[in-house]
Structure formats: C-alpha cells, structure tokens
mmCIF file of C-alpha atoms in Angstrom:
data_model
loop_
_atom_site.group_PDB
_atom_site.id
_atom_site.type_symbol
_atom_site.label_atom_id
_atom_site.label_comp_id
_atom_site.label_asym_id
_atom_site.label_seq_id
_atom_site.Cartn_x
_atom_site.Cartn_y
_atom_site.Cartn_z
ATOM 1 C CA UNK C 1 9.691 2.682 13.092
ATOM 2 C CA UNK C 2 6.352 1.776 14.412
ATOM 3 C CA UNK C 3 5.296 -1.620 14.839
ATOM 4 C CA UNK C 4 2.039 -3.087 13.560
ATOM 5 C CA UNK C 5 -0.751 -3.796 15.781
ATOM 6 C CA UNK C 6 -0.703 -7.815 15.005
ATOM 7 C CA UNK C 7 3.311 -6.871 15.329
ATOM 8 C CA UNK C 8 3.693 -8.479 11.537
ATOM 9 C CA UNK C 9 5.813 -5.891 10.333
ATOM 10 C CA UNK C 10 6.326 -2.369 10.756
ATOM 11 C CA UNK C 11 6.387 0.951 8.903
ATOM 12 C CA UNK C 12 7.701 4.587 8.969
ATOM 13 C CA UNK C 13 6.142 7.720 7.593
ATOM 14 C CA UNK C 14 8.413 10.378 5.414
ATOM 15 C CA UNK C 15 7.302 13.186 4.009
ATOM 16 C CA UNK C 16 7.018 11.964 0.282
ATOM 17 C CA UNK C 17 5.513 8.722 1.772
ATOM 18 C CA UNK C 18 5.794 5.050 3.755
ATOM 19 C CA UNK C 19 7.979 2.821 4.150
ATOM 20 C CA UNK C 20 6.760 -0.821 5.382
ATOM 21 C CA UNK C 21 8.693 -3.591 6.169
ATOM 22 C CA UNK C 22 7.343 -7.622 6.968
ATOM 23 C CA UNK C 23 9.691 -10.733 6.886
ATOM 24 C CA UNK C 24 7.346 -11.940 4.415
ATOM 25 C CA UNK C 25 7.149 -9.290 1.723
ATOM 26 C CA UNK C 26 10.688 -6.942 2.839
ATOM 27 C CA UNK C 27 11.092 -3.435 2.609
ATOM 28 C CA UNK C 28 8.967 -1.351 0.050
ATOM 29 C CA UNK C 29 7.834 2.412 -0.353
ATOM 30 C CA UNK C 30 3.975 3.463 -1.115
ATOM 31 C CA UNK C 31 3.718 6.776 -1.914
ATOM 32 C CA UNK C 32 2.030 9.795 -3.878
ATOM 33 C CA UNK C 33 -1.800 8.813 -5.762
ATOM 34 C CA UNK C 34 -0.823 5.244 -4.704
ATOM 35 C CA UNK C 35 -0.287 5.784 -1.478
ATOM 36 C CA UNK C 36 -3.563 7.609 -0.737
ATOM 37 C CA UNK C 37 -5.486 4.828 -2.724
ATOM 38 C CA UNK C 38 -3.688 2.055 -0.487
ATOM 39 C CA UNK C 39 -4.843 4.451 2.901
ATOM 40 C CA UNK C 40 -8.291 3.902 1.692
ATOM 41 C CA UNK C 41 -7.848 0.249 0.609
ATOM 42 C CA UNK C 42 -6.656 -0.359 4.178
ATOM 43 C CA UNK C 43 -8.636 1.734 6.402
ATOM 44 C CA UNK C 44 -5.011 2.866 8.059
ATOM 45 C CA UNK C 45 -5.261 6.498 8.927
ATOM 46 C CA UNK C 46 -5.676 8.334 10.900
ATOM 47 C CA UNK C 47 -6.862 5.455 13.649
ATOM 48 C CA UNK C 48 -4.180 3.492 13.055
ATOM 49 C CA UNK C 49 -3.582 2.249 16.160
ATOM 50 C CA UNK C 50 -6.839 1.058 16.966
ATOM 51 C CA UNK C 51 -7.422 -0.363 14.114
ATOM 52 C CA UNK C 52 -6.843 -4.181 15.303
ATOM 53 C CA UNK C 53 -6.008 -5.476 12.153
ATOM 54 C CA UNK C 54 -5.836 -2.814 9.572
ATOM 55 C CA UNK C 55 -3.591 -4.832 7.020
ATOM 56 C CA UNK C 56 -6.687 -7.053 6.057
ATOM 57 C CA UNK C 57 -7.692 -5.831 3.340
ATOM 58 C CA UNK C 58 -5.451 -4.958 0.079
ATOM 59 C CA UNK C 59 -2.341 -5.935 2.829
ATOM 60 C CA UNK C 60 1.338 -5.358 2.871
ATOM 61 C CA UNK C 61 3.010 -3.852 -0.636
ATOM 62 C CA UNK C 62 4.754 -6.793 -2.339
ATOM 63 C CA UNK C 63 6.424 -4.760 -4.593
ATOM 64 C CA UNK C 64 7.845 -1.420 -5.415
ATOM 65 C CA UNK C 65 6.152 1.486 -7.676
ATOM 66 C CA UNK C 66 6.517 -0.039 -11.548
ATOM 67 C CA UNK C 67 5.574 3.063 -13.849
ATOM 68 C CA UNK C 68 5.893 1.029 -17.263
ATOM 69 C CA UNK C 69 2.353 0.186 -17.643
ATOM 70 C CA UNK C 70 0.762 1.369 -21.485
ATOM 71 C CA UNK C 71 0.433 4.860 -21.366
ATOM 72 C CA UNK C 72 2.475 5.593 -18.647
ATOM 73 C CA UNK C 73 0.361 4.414 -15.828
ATOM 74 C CA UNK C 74 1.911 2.995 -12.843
ATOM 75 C CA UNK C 75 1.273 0.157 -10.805
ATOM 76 C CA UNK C 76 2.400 -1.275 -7.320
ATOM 77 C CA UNK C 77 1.566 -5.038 -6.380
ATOM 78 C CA UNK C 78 0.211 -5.949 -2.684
ATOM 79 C CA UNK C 79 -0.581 -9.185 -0.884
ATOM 80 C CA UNK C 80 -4.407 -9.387 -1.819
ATOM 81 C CA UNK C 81 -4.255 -7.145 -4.918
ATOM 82 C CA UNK C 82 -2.502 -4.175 -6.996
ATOM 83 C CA UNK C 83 -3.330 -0.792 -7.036
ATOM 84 C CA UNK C 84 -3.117 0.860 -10.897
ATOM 85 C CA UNK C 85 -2.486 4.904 -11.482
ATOM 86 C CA UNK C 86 -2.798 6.549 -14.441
ATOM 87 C CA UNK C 87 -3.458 10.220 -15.229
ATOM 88 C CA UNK C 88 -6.877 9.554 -17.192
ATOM 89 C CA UNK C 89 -8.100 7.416 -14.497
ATOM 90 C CA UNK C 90 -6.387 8.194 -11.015
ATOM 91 C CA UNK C 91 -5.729 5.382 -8.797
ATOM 92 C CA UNK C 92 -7.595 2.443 -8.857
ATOM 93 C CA UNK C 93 -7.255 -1.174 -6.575
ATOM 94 C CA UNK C 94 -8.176 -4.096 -7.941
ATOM 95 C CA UNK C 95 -8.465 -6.931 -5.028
ATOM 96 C CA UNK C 96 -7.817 -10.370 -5.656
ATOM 97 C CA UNK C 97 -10.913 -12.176 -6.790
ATOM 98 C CA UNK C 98 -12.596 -9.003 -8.185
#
C-alpha cells in the first residue's frame, strides 16, 4: 500500500487495476476504461508522487463499478463526480456542477 501525498488515504496497484482506500469513502476498485478515464480525471500517473494533491479533481471512488446502466453501460461514482462507460461512447466523467 502506498500512502497518499496529503496522507488521506492510500491505494495499491494490481494488474487488472487499483485499489484505494480513505476513512471517508472505504475500500473500492477502479479499473479497465474506467480506470484510465479516472487517471486522466486526476492527473495521477505517472508523477504521482509529486503531484501535491492529485485527488483534487474527480477525487476518491465512492463507489464500486455498477454495470446496469441502459444499454449496458457502466458507471462508477466519485467524490466530485461519476465517470460513465459504454461501448458506443467510451468513458466519459461528468464533474459535479458540469
């Protein structure tokens, strides 16, 4: 497990995906078209570490993967917004406010 810069929560990289943990949202896996749309939503990789605060943006996942969106697209909630997949339109985040 490595800890977050602000030392918030932590997280731990598999091979299928992430794992993050805070005492505010608990344990939760982001992984596959998600996963890569939440790396971009957060400006995480590869400079992690120097980052400073790189959980500002769409922030910790709030909830696990939920694949039973119309039309089989899946969804996965985070603190400041959700990111949507489907196969017609690839993985999208929506933000709070947007």
């Amino acid at each position: 497990m490595v800890d977050n810069v602000d030392k918030s929560g932590c997280y731990q990289w598999y091979q299928g995906g992430i794992i993050w943990w805070s005492p505010a949202s608990g344990t939760h896996v982001v992984w596959g078209a998600i996963m890569r749309a939440y790396e971009r939503a957060n400006w995480v990789w590869p400079d992690y570490s120097s980052s400073g605060y790189p959980m500002q943006m769409i922030g910790y996942p709030i909830s696990d993967e939920n694949c039973t969106g119309p039309g089989g697209g899946c969804y996965q909630w985070f603190e400041n917004g959700i990111i949507w997949w489907s196969a017609t339109t690839g993985a999208q985040r929506l933000m709070n406010g947007d």
